[in-house]
Every structure is written in C-alpha cells, then in structure tokens.
Short mmCIF file of C-alpha atoms and ligand atoms in Angstrom, two decimals:
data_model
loop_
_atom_site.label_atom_id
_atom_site.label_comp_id
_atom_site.label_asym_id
_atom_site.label_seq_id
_atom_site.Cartn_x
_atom_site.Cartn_y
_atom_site.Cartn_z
CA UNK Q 1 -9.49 5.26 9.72
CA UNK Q 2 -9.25 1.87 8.27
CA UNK Q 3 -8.07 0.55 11.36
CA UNK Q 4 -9.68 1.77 13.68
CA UNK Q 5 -13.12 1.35 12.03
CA UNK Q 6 -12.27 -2.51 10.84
CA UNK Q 7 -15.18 -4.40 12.03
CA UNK Q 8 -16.85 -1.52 14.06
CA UNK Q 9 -19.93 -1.79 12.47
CA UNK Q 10 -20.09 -5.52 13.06
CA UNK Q 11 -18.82 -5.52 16.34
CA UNK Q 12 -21.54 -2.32 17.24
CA UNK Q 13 -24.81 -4.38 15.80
CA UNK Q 14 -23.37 -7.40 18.02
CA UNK Q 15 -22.65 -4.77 20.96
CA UNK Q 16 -26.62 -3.54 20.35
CA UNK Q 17 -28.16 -6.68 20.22
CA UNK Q 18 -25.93 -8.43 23.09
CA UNK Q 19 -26.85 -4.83 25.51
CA UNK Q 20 -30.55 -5.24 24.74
CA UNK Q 21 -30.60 -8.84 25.52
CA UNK Q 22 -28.81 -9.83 28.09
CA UNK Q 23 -28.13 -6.74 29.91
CA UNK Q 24 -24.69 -6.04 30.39
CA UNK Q 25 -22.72 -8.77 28.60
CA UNK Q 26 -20.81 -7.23 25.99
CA UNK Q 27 -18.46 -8.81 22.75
CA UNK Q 28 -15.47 -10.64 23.81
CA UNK Q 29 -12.24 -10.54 22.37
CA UNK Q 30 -11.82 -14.00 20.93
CA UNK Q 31 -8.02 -15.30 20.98
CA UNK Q 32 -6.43 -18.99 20.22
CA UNK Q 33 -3.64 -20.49 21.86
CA UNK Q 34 -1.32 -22.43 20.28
CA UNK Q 35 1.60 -23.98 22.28
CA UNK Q 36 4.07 -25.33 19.20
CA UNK Q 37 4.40 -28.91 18.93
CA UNK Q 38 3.65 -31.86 21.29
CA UNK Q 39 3.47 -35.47 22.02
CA UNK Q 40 5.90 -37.50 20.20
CA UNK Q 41 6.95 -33.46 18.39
CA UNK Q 42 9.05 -32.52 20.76
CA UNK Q 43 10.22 -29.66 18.57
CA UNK Q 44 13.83 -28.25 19.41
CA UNK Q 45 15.59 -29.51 22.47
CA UNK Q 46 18.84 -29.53 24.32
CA UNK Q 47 20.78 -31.25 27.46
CA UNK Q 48 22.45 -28.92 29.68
CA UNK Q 49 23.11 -29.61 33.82
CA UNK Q 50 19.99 -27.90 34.80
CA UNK Q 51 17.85 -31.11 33.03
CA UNK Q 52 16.69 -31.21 29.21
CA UNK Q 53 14.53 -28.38 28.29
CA UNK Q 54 11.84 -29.44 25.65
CA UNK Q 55 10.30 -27.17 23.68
CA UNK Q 56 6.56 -28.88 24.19
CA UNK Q 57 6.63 -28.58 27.49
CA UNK Q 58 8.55 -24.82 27.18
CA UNK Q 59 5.56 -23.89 24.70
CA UNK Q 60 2.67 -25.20 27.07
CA UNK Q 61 4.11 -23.80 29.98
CA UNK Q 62 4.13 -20.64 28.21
CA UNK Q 63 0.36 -20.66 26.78
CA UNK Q 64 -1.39 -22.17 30.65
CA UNK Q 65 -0.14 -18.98 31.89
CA UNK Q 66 -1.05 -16.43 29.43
CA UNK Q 67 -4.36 -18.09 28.87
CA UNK Q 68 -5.28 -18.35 33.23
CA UNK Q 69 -3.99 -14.03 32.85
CA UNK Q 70 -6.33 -13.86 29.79
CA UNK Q 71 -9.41 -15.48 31.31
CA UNK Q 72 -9.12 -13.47 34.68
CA UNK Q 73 -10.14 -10.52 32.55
CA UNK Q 74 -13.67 -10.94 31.77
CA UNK Q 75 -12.78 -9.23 27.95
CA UNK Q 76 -11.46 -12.12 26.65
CA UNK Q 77 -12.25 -15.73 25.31
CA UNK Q 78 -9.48 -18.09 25.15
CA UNK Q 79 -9.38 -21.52 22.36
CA UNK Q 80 -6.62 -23.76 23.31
CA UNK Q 81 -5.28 -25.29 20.34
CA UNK Q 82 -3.89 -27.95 23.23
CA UNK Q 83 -3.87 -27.84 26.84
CA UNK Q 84 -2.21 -31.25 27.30
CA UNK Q 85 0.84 -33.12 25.81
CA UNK Q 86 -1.03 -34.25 22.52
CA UNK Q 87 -0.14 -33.27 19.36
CA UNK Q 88 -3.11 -31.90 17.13
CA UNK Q 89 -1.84 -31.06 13.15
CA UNK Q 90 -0.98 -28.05 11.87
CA UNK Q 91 -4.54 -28.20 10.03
CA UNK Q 92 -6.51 -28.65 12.79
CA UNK Q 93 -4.78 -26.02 14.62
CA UNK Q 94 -5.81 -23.83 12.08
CA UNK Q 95 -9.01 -24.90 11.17
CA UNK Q 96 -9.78 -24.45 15.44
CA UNK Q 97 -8.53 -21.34 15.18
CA UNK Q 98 -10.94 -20.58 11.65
CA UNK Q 99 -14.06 -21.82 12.64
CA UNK Q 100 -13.74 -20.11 16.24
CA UNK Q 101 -14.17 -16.81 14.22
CA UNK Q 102 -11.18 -15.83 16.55
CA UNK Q 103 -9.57 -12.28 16.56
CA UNK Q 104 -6.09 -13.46 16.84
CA UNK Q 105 -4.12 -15.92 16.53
CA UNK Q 106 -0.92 -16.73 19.00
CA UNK Q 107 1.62 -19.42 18.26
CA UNK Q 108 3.93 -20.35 20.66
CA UNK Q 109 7.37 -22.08 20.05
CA UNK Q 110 11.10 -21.78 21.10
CA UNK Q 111 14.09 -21.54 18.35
CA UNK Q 112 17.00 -23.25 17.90
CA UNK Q 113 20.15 -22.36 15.57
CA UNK Q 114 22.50 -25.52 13.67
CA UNK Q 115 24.99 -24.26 15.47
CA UNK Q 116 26.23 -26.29 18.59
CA UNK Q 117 27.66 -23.25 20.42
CA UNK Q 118 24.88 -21.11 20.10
CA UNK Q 119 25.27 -17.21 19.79
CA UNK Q 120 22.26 -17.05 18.46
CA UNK Q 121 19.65 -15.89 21.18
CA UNK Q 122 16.64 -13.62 22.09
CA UNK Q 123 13.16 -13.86 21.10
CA UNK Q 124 11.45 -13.07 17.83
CA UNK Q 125 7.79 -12.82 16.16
CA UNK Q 126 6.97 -14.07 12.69
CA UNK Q 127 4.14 -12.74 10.68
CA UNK Q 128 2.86 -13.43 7.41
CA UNK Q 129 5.37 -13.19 4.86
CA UNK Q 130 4.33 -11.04 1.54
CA UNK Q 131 4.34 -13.82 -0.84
CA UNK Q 132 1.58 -15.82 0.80
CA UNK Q 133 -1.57 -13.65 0.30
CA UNK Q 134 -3.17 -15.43 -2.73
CA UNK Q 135 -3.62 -18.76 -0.53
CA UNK Q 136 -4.36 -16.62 2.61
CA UNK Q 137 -7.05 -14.97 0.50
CA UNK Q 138 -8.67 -18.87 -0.47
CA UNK Q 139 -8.94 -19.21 3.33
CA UNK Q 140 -10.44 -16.05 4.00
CA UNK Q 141 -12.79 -16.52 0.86
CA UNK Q 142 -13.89 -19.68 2.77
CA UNK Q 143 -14.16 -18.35 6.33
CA UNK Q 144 -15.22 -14.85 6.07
CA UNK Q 145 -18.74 -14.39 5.61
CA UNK Q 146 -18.52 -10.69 6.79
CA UNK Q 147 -16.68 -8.57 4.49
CA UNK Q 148 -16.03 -4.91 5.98
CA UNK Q 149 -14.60 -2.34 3.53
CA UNK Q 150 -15.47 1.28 4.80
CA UNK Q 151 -15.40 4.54 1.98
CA UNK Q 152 -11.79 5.34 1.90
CA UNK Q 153 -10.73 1.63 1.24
CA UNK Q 154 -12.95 1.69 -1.24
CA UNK Q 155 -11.68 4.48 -3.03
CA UNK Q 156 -7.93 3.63 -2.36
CA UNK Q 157 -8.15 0.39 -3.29
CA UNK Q 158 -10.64 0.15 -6.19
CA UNK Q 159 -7.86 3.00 -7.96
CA UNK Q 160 -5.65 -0.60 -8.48
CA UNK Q 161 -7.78 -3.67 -8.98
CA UNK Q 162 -11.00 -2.53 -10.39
CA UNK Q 163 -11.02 -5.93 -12.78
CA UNK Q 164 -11.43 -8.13 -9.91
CA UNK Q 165 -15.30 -8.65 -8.28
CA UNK Q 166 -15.53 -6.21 -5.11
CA UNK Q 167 -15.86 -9.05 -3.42
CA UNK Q 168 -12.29 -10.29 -3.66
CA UNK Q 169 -11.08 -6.71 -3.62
CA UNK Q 170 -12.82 -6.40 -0.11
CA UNK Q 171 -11.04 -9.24 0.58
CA UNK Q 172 -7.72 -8.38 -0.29
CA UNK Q 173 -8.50 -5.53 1.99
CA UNK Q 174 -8.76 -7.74 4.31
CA UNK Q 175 -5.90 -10.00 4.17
CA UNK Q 176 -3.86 -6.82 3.94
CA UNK Q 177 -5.63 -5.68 6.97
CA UNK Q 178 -5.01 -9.06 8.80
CA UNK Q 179 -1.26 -8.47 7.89
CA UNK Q 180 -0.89 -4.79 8.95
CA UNK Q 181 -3.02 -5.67 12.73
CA UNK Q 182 -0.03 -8.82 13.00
CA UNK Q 183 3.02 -6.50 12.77
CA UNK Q 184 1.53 -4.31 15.53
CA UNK Q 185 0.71 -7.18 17.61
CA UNK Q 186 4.16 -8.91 16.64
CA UNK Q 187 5.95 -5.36 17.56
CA UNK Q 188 4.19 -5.23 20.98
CA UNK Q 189 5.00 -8.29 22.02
CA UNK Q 190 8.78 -7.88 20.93
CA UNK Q 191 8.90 -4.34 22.54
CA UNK Q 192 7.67 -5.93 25.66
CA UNK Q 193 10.38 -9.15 25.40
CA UNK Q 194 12.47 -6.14 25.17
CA UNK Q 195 11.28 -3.97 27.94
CA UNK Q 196 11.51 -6.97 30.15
CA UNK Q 197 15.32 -7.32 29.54
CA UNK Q 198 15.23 -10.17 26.75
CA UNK Q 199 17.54 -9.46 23.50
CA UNK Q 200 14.57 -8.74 20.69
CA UNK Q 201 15.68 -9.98 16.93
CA UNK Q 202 12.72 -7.92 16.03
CA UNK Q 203 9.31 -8.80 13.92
CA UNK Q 204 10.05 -11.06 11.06
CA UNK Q 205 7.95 -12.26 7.88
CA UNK Q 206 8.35 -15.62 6.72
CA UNK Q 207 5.91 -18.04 5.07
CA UNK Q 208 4.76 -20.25 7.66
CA UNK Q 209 1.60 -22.47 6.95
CA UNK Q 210 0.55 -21.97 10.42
CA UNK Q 211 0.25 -18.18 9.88
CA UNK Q 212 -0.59 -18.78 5.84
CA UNK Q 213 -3.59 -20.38 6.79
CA UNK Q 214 -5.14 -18.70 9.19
CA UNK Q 215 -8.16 -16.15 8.62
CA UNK Q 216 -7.18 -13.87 11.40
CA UNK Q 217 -4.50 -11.47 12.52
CA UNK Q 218 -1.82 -14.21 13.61
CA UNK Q 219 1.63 -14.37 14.77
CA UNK Q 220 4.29 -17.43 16.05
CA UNK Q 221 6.35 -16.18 18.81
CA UNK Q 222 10.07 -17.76 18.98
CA UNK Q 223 10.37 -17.01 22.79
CA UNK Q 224 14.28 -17.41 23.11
CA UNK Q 225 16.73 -20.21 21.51
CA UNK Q 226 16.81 -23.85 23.22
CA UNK Q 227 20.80 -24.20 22.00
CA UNK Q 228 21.80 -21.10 23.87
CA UNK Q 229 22.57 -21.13 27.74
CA UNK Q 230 20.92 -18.27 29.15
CA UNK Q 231 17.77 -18.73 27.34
CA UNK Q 232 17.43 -22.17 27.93
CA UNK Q 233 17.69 -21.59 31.43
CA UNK Q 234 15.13 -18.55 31.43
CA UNK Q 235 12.39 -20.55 29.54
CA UNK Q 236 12.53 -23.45 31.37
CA UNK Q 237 11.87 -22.12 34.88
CA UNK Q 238 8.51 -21.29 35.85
CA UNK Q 239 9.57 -17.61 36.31
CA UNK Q 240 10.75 -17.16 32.59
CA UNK Q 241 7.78 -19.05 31.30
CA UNK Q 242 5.37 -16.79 33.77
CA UNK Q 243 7.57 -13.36 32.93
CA UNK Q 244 7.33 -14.31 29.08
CA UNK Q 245 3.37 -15.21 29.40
CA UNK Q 246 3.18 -11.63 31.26
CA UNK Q 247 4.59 -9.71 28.51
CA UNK Q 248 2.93 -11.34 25.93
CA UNK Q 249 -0.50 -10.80 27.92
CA UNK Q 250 0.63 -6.92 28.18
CA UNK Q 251 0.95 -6.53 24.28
CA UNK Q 252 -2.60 -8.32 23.87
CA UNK Q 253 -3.75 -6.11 25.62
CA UNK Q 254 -2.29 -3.02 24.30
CA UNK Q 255 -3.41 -4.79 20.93
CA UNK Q 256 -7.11 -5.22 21.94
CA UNK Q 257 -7.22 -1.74 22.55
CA UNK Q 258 -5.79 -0.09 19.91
CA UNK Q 259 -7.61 -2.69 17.33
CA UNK Q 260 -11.13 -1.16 18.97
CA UNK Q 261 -12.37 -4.61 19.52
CA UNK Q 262 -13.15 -6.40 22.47
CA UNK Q 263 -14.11 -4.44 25.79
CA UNK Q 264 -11.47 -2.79 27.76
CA UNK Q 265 -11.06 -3.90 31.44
CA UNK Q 266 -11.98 0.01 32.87
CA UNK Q 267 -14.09 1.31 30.55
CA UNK Q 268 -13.29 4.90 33.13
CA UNK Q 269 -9.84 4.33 31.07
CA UNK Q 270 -11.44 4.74 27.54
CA UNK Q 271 -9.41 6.96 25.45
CA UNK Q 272 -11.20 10.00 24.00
CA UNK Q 273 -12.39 10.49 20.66
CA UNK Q 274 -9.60 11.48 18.36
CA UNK Q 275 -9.55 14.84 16.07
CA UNK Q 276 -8.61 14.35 12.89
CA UNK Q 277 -5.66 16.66 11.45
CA UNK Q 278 -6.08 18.95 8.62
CA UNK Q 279 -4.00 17.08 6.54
CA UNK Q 280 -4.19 13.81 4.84
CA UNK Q 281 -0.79 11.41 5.72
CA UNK Q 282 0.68 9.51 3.53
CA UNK Q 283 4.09 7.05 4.28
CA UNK Q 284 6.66 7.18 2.13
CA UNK Q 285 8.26 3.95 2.11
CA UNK Q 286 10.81 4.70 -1.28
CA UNK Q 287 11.85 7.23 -3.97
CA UNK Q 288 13.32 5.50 -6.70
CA UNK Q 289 13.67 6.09 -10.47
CA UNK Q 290 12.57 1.80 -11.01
CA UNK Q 291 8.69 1.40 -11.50
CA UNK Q 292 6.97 -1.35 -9.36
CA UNK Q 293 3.64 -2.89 -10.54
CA UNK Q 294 0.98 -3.06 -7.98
CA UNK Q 295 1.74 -6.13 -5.19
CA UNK Q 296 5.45 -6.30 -6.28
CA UNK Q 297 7.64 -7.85 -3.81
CA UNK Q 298 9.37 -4.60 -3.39
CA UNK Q 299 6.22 -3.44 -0.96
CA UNK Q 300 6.97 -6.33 1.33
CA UNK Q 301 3.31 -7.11 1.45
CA UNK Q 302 1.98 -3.68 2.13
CA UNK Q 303 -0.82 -2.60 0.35
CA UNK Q 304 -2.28 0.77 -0.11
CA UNK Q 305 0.47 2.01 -2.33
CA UNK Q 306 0.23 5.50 -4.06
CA UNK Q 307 2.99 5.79 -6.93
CA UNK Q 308 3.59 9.58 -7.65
CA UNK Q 309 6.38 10.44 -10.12
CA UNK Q 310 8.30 13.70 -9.47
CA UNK Q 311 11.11 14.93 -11.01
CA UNK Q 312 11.74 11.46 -12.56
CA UNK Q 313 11.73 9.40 -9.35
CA UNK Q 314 8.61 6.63 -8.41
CA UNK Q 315 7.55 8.13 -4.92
CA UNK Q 316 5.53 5.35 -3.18
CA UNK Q 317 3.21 6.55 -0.54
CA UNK Q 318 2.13 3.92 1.73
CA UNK Q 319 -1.55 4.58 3.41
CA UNK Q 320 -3.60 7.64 3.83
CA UNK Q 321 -5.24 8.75 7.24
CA UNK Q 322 -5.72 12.08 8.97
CA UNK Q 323 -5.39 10.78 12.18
CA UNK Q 324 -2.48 10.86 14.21
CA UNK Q 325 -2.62 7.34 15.89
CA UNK Q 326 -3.19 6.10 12.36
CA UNK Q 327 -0.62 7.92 10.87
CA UNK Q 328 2.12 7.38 13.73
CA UNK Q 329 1.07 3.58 13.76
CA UNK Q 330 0.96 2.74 9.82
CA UNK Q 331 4.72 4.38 9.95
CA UNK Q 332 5.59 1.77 12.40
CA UNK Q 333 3.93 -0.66 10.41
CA UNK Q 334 5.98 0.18 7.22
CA UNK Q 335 9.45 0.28 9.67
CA UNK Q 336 8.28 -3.31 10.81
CA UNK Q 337 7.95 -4.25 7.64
CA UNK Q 338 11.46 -3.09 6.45
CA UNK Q 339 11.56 0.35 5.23
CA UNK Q 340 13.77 1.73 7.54
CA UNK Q 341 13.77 4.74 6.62
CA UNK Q 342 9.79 5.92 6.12
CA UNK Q 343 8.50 8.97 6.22
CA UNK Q 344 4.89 10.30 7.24
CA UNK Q 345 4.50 12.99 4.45
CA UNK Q 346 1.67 16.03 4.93
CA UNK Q 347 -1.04 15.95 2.10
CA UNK Q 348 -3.14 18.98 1.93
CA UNK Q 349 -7.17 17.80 1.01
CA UNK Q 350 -7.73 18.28 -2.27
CA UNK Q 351 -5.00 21.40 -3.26
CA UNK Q 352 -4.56 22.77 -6.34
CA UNK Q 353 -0.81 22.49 -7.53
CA UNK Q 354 0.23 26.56 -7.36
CA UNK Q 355 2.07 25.69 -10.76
CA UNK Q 356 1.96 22.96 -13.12
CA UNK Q 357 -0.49 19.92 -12.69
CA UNK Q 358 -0.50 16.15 -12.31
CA UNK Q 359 -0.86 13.55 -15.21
CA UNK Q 360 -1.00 9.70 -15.82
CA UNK Q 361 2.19 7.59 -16.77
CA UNK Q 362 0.30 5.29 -18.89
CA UNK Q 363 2.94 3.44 -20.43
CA UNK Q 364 6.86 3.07 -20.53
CA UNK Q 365 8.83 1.49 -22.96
CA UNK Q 366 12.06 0.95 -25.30
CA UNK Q 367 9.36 0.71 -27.88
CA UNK Q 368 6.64 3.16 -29.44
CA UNK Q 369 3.48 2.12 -29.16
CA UNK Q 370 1.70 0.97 -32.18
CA UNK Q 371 -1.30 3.01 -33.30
CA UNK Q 372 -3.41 0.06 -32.86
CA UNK Q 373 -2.42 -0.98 -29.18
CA UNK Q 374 -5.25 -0.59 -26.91
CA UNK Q 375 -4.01 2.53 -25.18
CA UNK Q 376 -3.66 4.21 -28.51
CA UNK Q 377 -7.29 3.13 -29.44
CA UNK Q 378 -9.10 3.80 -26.11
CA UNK Q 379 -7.32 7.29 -24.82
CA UNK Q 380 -7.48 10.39 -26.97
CA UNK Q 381 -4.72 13.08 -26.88
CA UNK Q 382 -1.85 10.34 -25.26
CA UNK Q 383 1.21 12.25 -25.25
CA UNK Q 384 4.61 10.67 -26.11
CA UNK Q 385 8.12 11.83 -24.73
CA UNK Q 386 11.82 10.18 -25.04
CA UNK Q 387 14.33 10.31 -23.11
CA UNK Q 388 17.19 8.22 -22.06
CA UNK Q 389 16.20 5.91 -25.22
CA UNK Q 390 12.98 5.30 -23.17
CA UNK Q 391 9.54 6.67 -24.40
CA UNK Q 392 7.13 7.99 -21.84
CA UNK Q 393 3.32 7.91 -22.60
CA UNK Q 394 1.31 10.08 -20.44
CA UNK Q 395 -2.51 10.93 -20.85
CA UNK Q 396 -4.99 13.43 -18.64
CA UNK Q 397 -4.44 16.57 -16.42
CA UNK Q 398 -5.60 17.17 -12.93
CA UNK Q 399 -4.95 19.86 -10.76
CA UNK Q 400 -5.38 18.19 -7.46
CA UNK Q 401 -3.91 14.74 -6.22
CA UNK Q 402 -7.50 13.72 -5.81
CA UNK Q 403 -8.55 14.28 -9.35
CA UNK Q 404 -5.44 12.54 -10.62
CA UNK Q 405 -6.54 9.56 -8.71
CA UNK Q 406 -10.10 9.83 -10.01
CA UNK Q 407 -8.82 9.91 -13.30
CA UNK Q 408 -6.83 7.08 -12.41
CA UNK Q 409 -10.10 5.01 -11.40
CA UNK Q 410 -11.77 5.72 -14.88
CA UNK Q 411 -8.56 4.16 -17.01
CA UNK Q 412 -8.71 1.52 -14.62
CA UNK Q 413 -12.72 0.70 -15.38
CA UNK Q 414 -11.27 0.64 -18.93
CA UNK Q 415 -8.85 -2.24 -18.21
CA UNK Q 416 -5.51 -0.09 -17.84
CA UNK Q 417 -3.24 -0.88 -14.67
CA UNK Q 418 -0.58 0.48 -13.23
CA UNK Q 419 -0.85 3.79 -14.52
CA UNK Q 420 1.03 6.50 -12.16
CA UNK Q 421 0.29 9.92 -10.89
CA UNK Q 422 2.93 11.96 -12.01
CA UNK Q 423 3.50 15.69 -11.01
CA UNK Q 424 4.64 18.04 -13.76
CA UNK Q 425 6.20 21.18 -13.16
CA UNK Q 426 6.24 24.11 -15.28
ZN1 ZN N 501 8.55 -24.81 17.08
#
C-alpha cells in the first residue's frame, strides 16, 4: 500500500486537471541525468593499447544515450545535469536535480580499485546509506512542499515517534520512502547489468553527498572498473556505453511502472488491479535476544520496524501490506538492504491469541526502577520480573497484535519510547 499509493493522490489531481485542460497530455515522469565528473575532473582513468579511457567522457557517453532512449518515449522528461564536457559542482547538481521536482535521480560514474592489477570488476549501484537521513530530511524539509502520508503510515509510524510534529514524521516517511523506491531502482538496474552478461557486485549503501542531498529517490551507478581490462574495454566502445544505457533505460522503466507514476508507454499493457490477501505481511528481518531502539543502525536504514518479543527473543518485523507485489517487493527490499535471510511472515487481521495475550516491555534494566521514575508515576499496575540478573517491566494486556500496538500509541502520547509488543504464553 504505501508504495504503491505514494503520491497517487497528487499525481491523480495533476492527472485531472492536465486531462481537462489540455486534452490528452498526461504527468510525465521527471528524471535527472548526471554523467560523474567533467572538465578538468576527469574522475578515474587508465592507459591501456586500445587509447586512455576517461571516465568523463565514459560517464557522458553513457547518459546521451539513455537520455535520446528516454525522450523517444513520450512518458518521460529528462534534466541533464551536463550534456557537454563542463564540470557543474556537486551542489548544483543537486540543487538541478531539487528544484526540478524530479522523480529520480541517476548518477553516472565508472570505479576504479588502488590496485594496479585490477581484479576488481563489474558494475555496482549505491544508494543512500542509513546514517544520512537526518541531513536528507533538512533537504526534504526545504524542497518538499507536498507531504503524502496515507492511513496505514500513519498508524505504523506515529506507534514510534509521536513526540515529533506530524510534519517531520510525514517526512521521515518520506525519506524512508525515498530510500526503499532507490534499492528497487538500484536492484533493477544491477539485475539488468547482470542479465546482460556484466559481473553485478550488487546494490550498495554508502554516504555519498550526491545521493545525501538529494530530495528524490536517487542512485550513482559504478558502471564497471576503469583499472580492469575487460571493463575498460566494454565502457569505452560505443557498444558498451549504448548496451549499458539500454539496461539502465530497461530498469527505469520497470521502475516507473511499478512506482505508479508517470504514464506507461501502452496503456493496453496496464496491469490489473491487485486483490489484496487475507492476511497482513510482515518481513522479518532478525530474531535476536539484543533490544534495538527505534532507527538503530542494526535496521540498515529501514524503517517500519515492529519489535515483538516471543519466547525471550526481539522479533523485528519489517513493513506491513496485504498485497502480494508489496509484500514480495519490501522482502527484496530488506535482502537489498542486507538481511539475507528475511522472511515474509502471515499476520492474521486483528486475531485473538487462542491462549495467552500480548503486553508492553516498558523497561529493561540491571536496576529496579525507583518508585518515583516516570514510568512508575504515569502507568498503574507495571509489573516487574527478574531474570538472568535483569529486571523486566511490562505494563497492559491485549488480545490482538492490533490492540497491543494501540496500546503502544497511547504510552507513546505519554512520552514513553521504545516500548515492545511482547507475546506471553500461558
Ligand atoms: Zn566518479
């Protein structure tokens, strides 16, 4: 749901307006080009006997060709960050790329390793790393006028940060959202490099200022290694550069469509309306007896985490939808991100547990809690375990996973994070 729906209302009262006005003409997909480097940046380069590959001219050659296959379909609006060999800043790059109210953002650039005989090879994308959403966030705070948060974001999210103003929590939404729509677009593309033969190092997060400060799904593209033979070769002919510009057009595409935004070349081809399942899905990205705070590095920059403790183990569920595409696609999303081993898990709406009944961990410490700390004061009838020379404060019953997290919601209005769900047996 939250994908699918980001921006739909938005991009429908455009749609309307647009239809009524001028007929047929319909949104466009906006996406920047950025070819890495130029001018006197030359970025990575190498001499071999085939001539001196540079990676401005690599990078260039790359973006003319995916932006001439991008304009032939009428969907589409290409920005050229550069279309010559100048060299604007990183800044203005970005703030082209902001102010364009653009839907994604490409960056183009070949690697290189230290190394002098290069093993290293094959392509890879970089997307946002997870430490970099607080200045993210300033940009979008700045560039975003229109702030979409649908029901079931709402209710998700609020359950964590109900201190901060909506406003930034709709935000944080977003930036999350930004970050989830770049791994699919950075896993098409590398699928794609793959498809077409290239070795794929896979979708990588790393804190690049290009990506940090753009408003907008974005990813940088390191199209194959400059210090290594074969890929030297391949990019610097005009049939690498035109193969690699294909397959990078191919995953835009396959991106444009799945994101619901921008109009699809045969609109004959439109995919039917999805059912929803019965159940809610939830990924689980880790069961594991430590206890993360909310946006701890552990989640890799995903947001939308459940905790549930069972049986003394943090479960932490990644995501809610009851749509398969969803579902199947936020899985991907958490493998991309680097939990190898996620699971979609079956939730069934709002079910009573057949035998014991959930509860809040409110607090966990060596120490008791004095009778004066503010959990004591504010919650009645806290209950206090030990074990393992830990002691285990947990407050409330619920007898669905929905209730718990309703419960949740009204500690957090009182000012208490990080509570968890936990399920007690009996
Ligand atoms: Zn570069």
């Amino acid at each position: 749901m939250m994908i699918t729906n980001f921006c739909f209302k938005k991009y429908f009262l455009v749609l309307f307006v647009f239809l009524f006005s001028l007929g047929s003409a319909q949104k466009k997909f906006t996406i920047v080009l950025d070819a890495g480097h130029g001018d006197h940046d030359v970025g990575a380069t190498r001499s071999y006997d085939f001539g001196t590959p540079m990676e401005k001219d690599i990078t260039l050659g790359i973006v003319l060709k995916l932006g001439k296959m991008l304009e032939e379909n009428k969907a589409f609006r290409v920005i050229y960050t550069r279309k010559t060999d100048t060299y604007p800043s990183l800044t203005e790059r970005t703030n082209l790329a902001n102010r364009s109210k653009a839907d994604l953002f490409v960056s183009v650039h070949v690697n290189s390793s230290p190394s002098k005989s290069a093993t290293a090879r094959g392509t890879e994308t970089f997307v946002q790393g997870p430490n970099q959403n607080r200045e993210n966030l300033e940009v979008a705070k700045k560039e975003n006028d229109v702030i979409y948060l649908d029901a079931k974001d709402r209710e998700v999210f609020a359950t964590y940060d109900p201190t901060s103003p909506e406003s930034l929590i709709a935000l944080k939404i977003q930036q999350s959202k930004y970050l989830e729509r770049s791994l699919f677009i950075g896993s098409f593309v590398e699928e794609n490099f793959e498809k077409g033969g290239r070795f794929s190092r896979g979708v990588k997060q790393a804190n690049l200022h290009i990506l940090r400060m753009s408003a907008m799904p974005s990813v940088l593209i390191e199209t194959g290694f400059v210090n290594n033979y074969e890929d030297a070769y391949f990019l610097n002919s005009e049939d690498g550069q035109r193969k690699t510009a294909a397959q990078i057009y191919e995953a835009i595409i396959r991106y444009s469509r799945k994101a619901n935004i921008g109009a699809t070349e045969n609109p004959k081809k439109e995919e039917k309306k999805e059912v929803p399942l019965k159940n809610d899905f939830r990924i689980l990205l880790m069961s594991t007896p430590i206890k993360y705070n909310y946006g701890d590095p552990a989640f890799k920059g995903l947001n939308y985490i459940l905790p549930v403790k069972e049986n003394g183990l943090y479960k932490y569920y990644y995501s809610v939808s009851n749509l398969a595409s969803v579902r199947d696609a936020n899985l991907r999303t958490a493998k991309d991100a680097g939990f190898r081993n996620a699971v979609s898990v079956g939730f069934v709406p709002n079910q009573s547990l057949s035998s014991g009944y959930y509860t809040l961990e409110v607090f966990v410490g060596k120490d008791k809690l004095s009778s004066d700390s503010y959990i004591l004061k504010n919650l009645k009838d806290v209950k206090r375990e030990k074990a393992n020379g830990m002691f285990y404060y947990t407050y409330g019953t619920a007898k669905t996973l929905e209730e718990a997290v309703k419960l949740q919601k009204g500690l957090e209005e009182k000012g208490m994070k990080n509570s968890v769900i936990q399920k007690v047996a009996k």
